[in-house]
Coordinates of N, CA and C in Angstrom, one line a residue:
X1 N 151.5 -62.2 -126.9 CA 152.9 -61.8 -126.7 C 153.9 -61.5 -127.2
X2 N 154.5 -60.4 -127.5 CA 155.6 -59.8 -128.1 C 156.3 -59.1 -127.1
X3 N 157.2 -58.5 -127.1 CA 158.9 -58.0 -127.3 C 157.7 -56.6 -127.3
X4 N 158.3 -55.4 -126.7 CA 157.6 -53.8 -126.9 C 158.4 -53.6 -129.0
X5 N 158.6 -52.1 -129.9 CA 159.0 -51.7 -130.0 C 160.4 -51.1 -129.5
X6 N 160.4 -51.2 -128.5 CA 161.5 -50.1 -127.7 C 162.0 -51.1 -127.5
X7 N 162.0 -52.1 -127.1 CA 163.4 -53.4 -126.5 C 163.6 -54.0 -127.7
X8 N 162.6 -54.5 -129.2 CA 163.0 -55.1 -130.3 C 163.2 -54.3 -131.2
X9 N 163.2 -53.4 -131.7 CA 163.0 -52.4 -132.9 C 162.2 -53.5 -134.1
X10 N 161.7 -53.3 -134.9 CA 161.5 -54.0 -136.2 C 160.4 -55.8 -135.7
X11 N 160.3 -55.8 -134.6 CA 159.6 -56.9 -134.1 C 159.0 -57.2 -134.8
X12 N 157.5 -56.0 -134.7 CA 156.2 -56.3 -135.3 C 156.2 -56.7 -136.5
X13 N 157.0 -56.1 -137.2 CA 157.4 -56.0 -138.5 C 157.5 -58.1 -139.3
X14 N 158.8 -57.8 -138.2 CA 159.6 -59.9 -138.1 C 158.3 -60.5 -138.0
X15 N 157.3 -60.2 -136.9 CA 156.3 -61.5 -136.9 C 155.2 -61.4 -137.4
X16 N 154.9 -60.2 -138.9 CA 154.0 -60.3 -139.1 C 154.4 -60.8 -140.3
X17 N 155.7 -60.9 -140.3 CA 156.3 -61.3 -142.2 C 156.4 -63.1 -142.0
X18 N 156.5 -63.0 -140.5 CA 156.7 -64.8 -140.5 C 155.8 -65.7 -140.4
X19 N 155.1 -64.8 -139.9 CA 153.4 -65.2 -139.8 C 152.6 -65.5 -140.8
X20 N 152.8 -64.3 -142.0 CA 152.2 -64.8 -143.1 C 152.8 -65.0 -144.4
X21 N 154.1 -65.6 -144.3 CA 154.9 -66.3 -144.7 C 154.1 -68.0 -144.6
X22 N 154.3 -68.1 -143.2 CA 153.1 -69.9 -143.1 C 152.0 -69.9 -143.1
X23 N 150.9 -69.0 -143.4 CA 149.7 -68.7 -143.7 C 149.3 -68.5 -142.7
X24 N 149.7 -68.5 -141.1 CA 148.8 -67.6 -140.2 C 148.0 -65.9 -139.8
X25 N 147.2 -66.0 -139.3 CA 147.1 -64.5 -138.7 C 147.9 -63.8 -137.8
X26 N 148.3 -63.7 -137.4 CA 148.8 -63.7 -136.0 C 147.8 -61.5 -135.1
X27 N 148.2 -61.9 -134.2 CA 147.5 -61.3 -133.5 C 147.9 -61.7 -131.9
X28 N 149.3 -60.3 -131.5 CA 149.6 -60.1 -130.7 C 148.6 -59.1 -129.2
X29 N 148.4 -59.8 -128.4 CA 147.0 -59.4 -127.2 C 148.1 -58.7 -126.4
X30 N 149.4 -58.8 -125.9 CA 150.2 -58.1 -124.7 C 151.7 -58.2 -125.7
X31 N 152.1 -56.6 -124.8 CA 153.6 -56.4 -124.9 C 154.2 -56.0 -123.9
X32 N 155.5 -56.6 -124.3 CA 156.7 -56.2 -122.9 C 157.3 -55.7 -123.1
X33 N 157.7 -54.6 -122.3 CA 159.5 -53.8 -121.9 C 159.6 -54.2 -122.0
X34 N 160.4 -55.5 -121.4 CA 161.0 -56.0 -120.5 C 160.6 -58.2 -120.7
X35 N 162.0 -58.8 -121.4 CA 162.8 -59.9 -121.4 C 162.7 -60.4 -120.2
X36 N 162.1 -60.4 -118.8 CA 162.1 -61.1 -117.9 C 160.0 -60.8 -117.6
X37 N 159.7 -59.9 -118.0 CA 158.1 -60.1 -117.7 C 157.4 -60.5 -118.7
X38 N 157.9 -60.2 -119.6 CA 157.6 -61.7 -120.9 C 157.7 -62.9 -120.5
X39 N 158.9 -63.2 -120.3 CA 159.0 -64.6 -119.8 C 157.6 -65.4 -118.8
X40 N 157.8 -64.0 -117.2 CA 157.3 -64.6 -116.4 C 155.9 -64.3 -116.5
X41 N 154.7 -64.1 -118.0 CA 153.9 -63.6 -117.8 C 153.4 -65.2 -119.1
X42 N 154.6 -65.6 -119.4 CA 154.4 -66.8 -120.1 C 154.8 -68.1 -118.6
X43 N 155.1 -68.1 -117.6 CA 155.0 -68.6 -116.5 C 154.3 -69.1 -116.4
X44 N 153.2 -67.7 -116.4 CA 152.0 -68.3 -115.6 C 150.5 -68.3 -116.8
X45 N 151.2 -68.8 -117.4 CA 149.9 -69.2 -117.7 C 149.6 -68.3 -119.5
X46 N 150.3 -67.1 -119.0 CA 149.2 -66.2 -120.2 C 149.4 -66.1 -121.9
X47 N 150.3 -67.4 -122.3 CA 150.5 -67.1 -123.7 C 151.3 -67.7 -124.7
X48 N 151.9 -67.9 -125.3 CA 153.2 -68.1 -126.0 C 154.0 -66.7 -126.9
X49 N 154.8 -66.9 -127.2 CA 155.7 -66.0 -127.6 C 156.7 -66.2 -128.7
X50 N 156.5 -65.7 -130.0 CA 158.3 -66.2 -130.6 C 158.8 -65.2 -130.9
X51 N 160.3 -65.6 -130.6 CA 161.3 -64.4 -130.0 C 162.7 -64.7 -130.6
X52 N 163.2 -64.0 -130.5 CA 164.7 -64.1 -131.3 C 165.5 -65.0 -130.0
X53 N 166.2 -65.9 -130.6 CA 167.2 -66.9 -130.2 C 168.0 -65.9 -128.7
X54 N 167.8 -64.9 -128.4 CA 169.0 -64.7 -127.4 C 168.4 -64.6 -125.5
X55 N 166.5 -64.9 -126.1 CA 166.0 -64.8 -125.0 C 166.5 -66.3 -123.8
X56 N 167.1 -67.2 -124.2 CA 167.9 -68.2 -123.8 C 168.3 -67.7 -123.2
X57 N 169.0 -66.3 -123.1 CA 169.7 -65.8 -122.1 C 169.2 -65.6 -120.9
X58 N 167.8 -65.6 -120.8 CA 167.2 -64.7 -119.8 C 166.4 -65.9 -119.2
X59 N 166.7 -65.9 -117.6 CA 166.2 -67.4 -116.7 C 164.6 -67.8 -117.0
X60 N 164.5 -68.5 -117.0 CA 163.7 -69.4 -117.5 C 162.7 -70.5 -117.0
X61 N 163.0 -70.8 -115.8 CA 162.6 -72.0 -115.6 C 160.7 -72.2 -115.3
X62 N 160.8 -73.1 -115.6 CA 159.6 -74.3 -116.0 C 159.3 -72.8 -117.0
X63 N 159.6 -72.7 -118.2 CA 159.3 -72.5 -119.5 C 159.9 -73.3 -120.5
X64 N 159.3 -73.9 -121.2 CA 160.2 -74.6 -122.4 C 161.2 -73.1 -123.9
X65 N 161.5 -73.6 -124.1 CA 162.3 -72.9 -125.2 C 162.5 -73.9 -126.5
X66 N 162.1 -73.1 -127.8 CA 162.1 -74.7 -128.3 C 163.2 -73.8 -129.9
X67 N 164.1 -74.2 -130.6 CA 164.5 -73.7 -132.1 C 164.0 -73.9 -132.8
X68 N 163.1 -72.6 -133.7 CA 162.9 -73.3 -134.8 C 163.3 -73.9 -136.0
X69 N 163.1 -74.9 -136.9 CA 163.5 -75.8 -137.8 C 162.7 -75.3 -138.7
X70 N 163.1 -75.0 -139.9 CA 164.8 -74.4 -140.2 C 164.2 -72.9 -139.4
X71 N 165.7 -72.7 -138.6 CA 165.1 -70.7 -138.4 C 164.5 -69.6 -138.8
X72 N 163.3 -68.8 -138.4 CA 162.8 -67.8 -138.9 C 163.9 -66.9 -138.4
X73 N 164.7 -66.1 -139.5 CA 165.5 -65.5 -139.5 C 165.2 -64.0 -139.2
X74 N 166.3 -62.9 -138.1 CA 165.9 -61.9 -138.4 C 167.1 -61.2 -138.8
X75 N 166.8 -59.8 -139.5 CA 167.9 -59.3 -139.7 C 169.1 -59.1 -138.5
X76 N 169.8 -58.1 -139.1 CA 171.1 -58.1 -137.7 C 171.6 -56.8 -138.8
X77 N 172.0 -55.9 -138.2 CA 172.9 -54.6 -138.5 C 174.1 -54.2 -137.4
X78 N 175.0 -53.8 -137.7 CA 176.6 -53.3 -137.0 C 176.3 -52.5 -136.9
X79 N 176.6 -51.2 -135.9 CA 176.9 -50.1 -136.4 C 178.2 -49.4 -135.1
X80 N 178.5 -48.2 -135.9 CA 180.2 -48.1 -134.9 C 179.6 -46.4 -135.3
X81 N 181.2 -46.1 -134.6 CA 181.1 -44.4 -134.5 C 181.5 -44.2 -135.5
X82 N 181.2 -43.0 -136.8 CA 181.7 -43.0 -138.2 C 184.1 -42.0 -138.2
X83 N 183.9 -42.6 -138.5 CA 185.6 -42.6 -139.2 C 186.5 -43.3 -138.0
X84 N 186.2 -44.3 -137.5 CA 186.7 -44.9 -136.1 C 187.8 -46.0 -137.2
X85 N 188.8 -45.3 -136.9 CA 190.0 -45.7 -137.0 C 190.7 -47.0 -136.3
X86 N 189.8 -47.5 -135.4 CA 190.2 -48.9 -134.5 C 190.8 -50.3 -135.5
X87 N 191.5 -50.8 -135.2 CA 192.2 -51.5 -136.2 C 191.2 -52.9 -135.3
X88 N 190.7 -53.1 -134.0 CA 190.1 -53.8 -133.7 C 188.1 -54.3 -134.4
X89 N 187.5 -52.8 -134.5 CA 186.6 -53.2 -135.6 C 186.9 -53.4 -136.6
X90 N 188.1 -52.7 -137.7 CA 188.5 -53.2 -139.1 C 188.4 -55.4 -138.8
X91 N 189.4 -55.6 -137.9 CA 188.6 -56.9 -137.3 C 188.2 -57.5 -137.6
X92 N 187.3 -57.1 -136.6 CA 185.9 -57.3 -136.4 C 184.7 -57.6 -138.0
X93 N 185.2 -56.5 -138.4 CA 184.0 -55.9 -139.7 C 184.4 -57.4 -140.4
X94 N 186.2 -57.4 -140.9 CA 186.0 -58.9 -140.8 C 185.8 -60.0 -141.0
X95 N 186.3 -60.0 -139.8 CA 185.2 -61.7 -139.0 C 184.1 -61.7 -139.6
X96 N 183.0 -60.7 -139.3 CA 181.7 -60.8 -139.9 C 181.5 -61.3 -141.4
X97 N 181.7 -60.1 -141.4 CA 181.7 -60.0 -143.2 C 182.1 -62.0 -143.6
X98 N 182.8 -61.8 -143.3 CA 183.9 -63.7 -143.8 C 182.0 -64.9 -143.2
X99 N 182.2 -64.2 -142.4 CA 180.9 -65.4 -141.8 C 179.5 -65.4 -142.6
X100 N 179.3 -64.1 -143.1 CA 177.7 -64.1 -143.8 C 177.8 -63.4 -145.0
X101 N 179.2 -64.2 -145.8 CA 178.9 -64.2 -147.6 C 179.8 -65.2 -147.1
X102 N 180.2 -66.3 -146.4 CA 180.6 -67.6 -146.8 C 180.3 -68.7 -146.8
X103 N 180.9 -69.6 -147.3 CA 180.0 -71.0 -146.8 C 179.2 -71.3 -146.0
X104 N 180.2 -70.8 -144.1 CA 179.4 -71.2 -143.3 C 177.7 -70.7 -142.9
X105 N 177.6 -68.8 -143.4 CA 176.9 -68.8 -143.5 C 175.5 -69.3 -143.9
X106 N 175.9 -69.6 -145.6 CA 175.1 -70.2 -147.0 C 174.6 -71.3 -146.3
X107 N 175.4 -72.1 -145.6 CA 174.3 -73.4 -144.7 C 173.6 -73.1 -143.5
X108 N 173.6 -71.8 -142.8 CA 173.1 -71.9 -141.7 C 172.0 -70.7 -142.2
X109 N 171.7 -70.9 -143.9 CA 170.7 -70.2 -144.2 C 169.8 -71.7 -144.5
X110 N 170.4 -72.2 -145.1 CA 169.1 -73.8 -145.5 C 169.4 -74.7 -144.2
X111 N 169.3 -73.8 -143.3 CA 169.6 -75.4 -142.4 C 170.3 -75.6 -141.8
X112 N 171.3 -76.5 -142.7 CA 172.5 -77.9 -143.1 C 173.7 -77.4 -142.2
X113 N 173.4 -76.3 -141.3 CA 174.7 -76.5 -140.4 C 175.3 -77.1 -139.6

């Protein structure tokens, strides 16, 4: 079970890479266009899923969600309008740069945060 590429672009490639890394042959048997439908199907006993961490924000009564250790990383990007002079954007980019290139980022990648 997996979210659709419409909802999570790049998911199929990420999932396949994670499975290949640990020697598992992946097989997605059902794709869902909404997180809540996917969680409902899991709740109904139709399968399991490897999902990005933000799935915790979807109501999930009677479903167990566990963190993976070490975390399976998912690439992220920042998107903004070209030529945006906003001081808020500049401050945000500085914070993101600091946390992704500093000591904290190295600790998170090694699983020792």
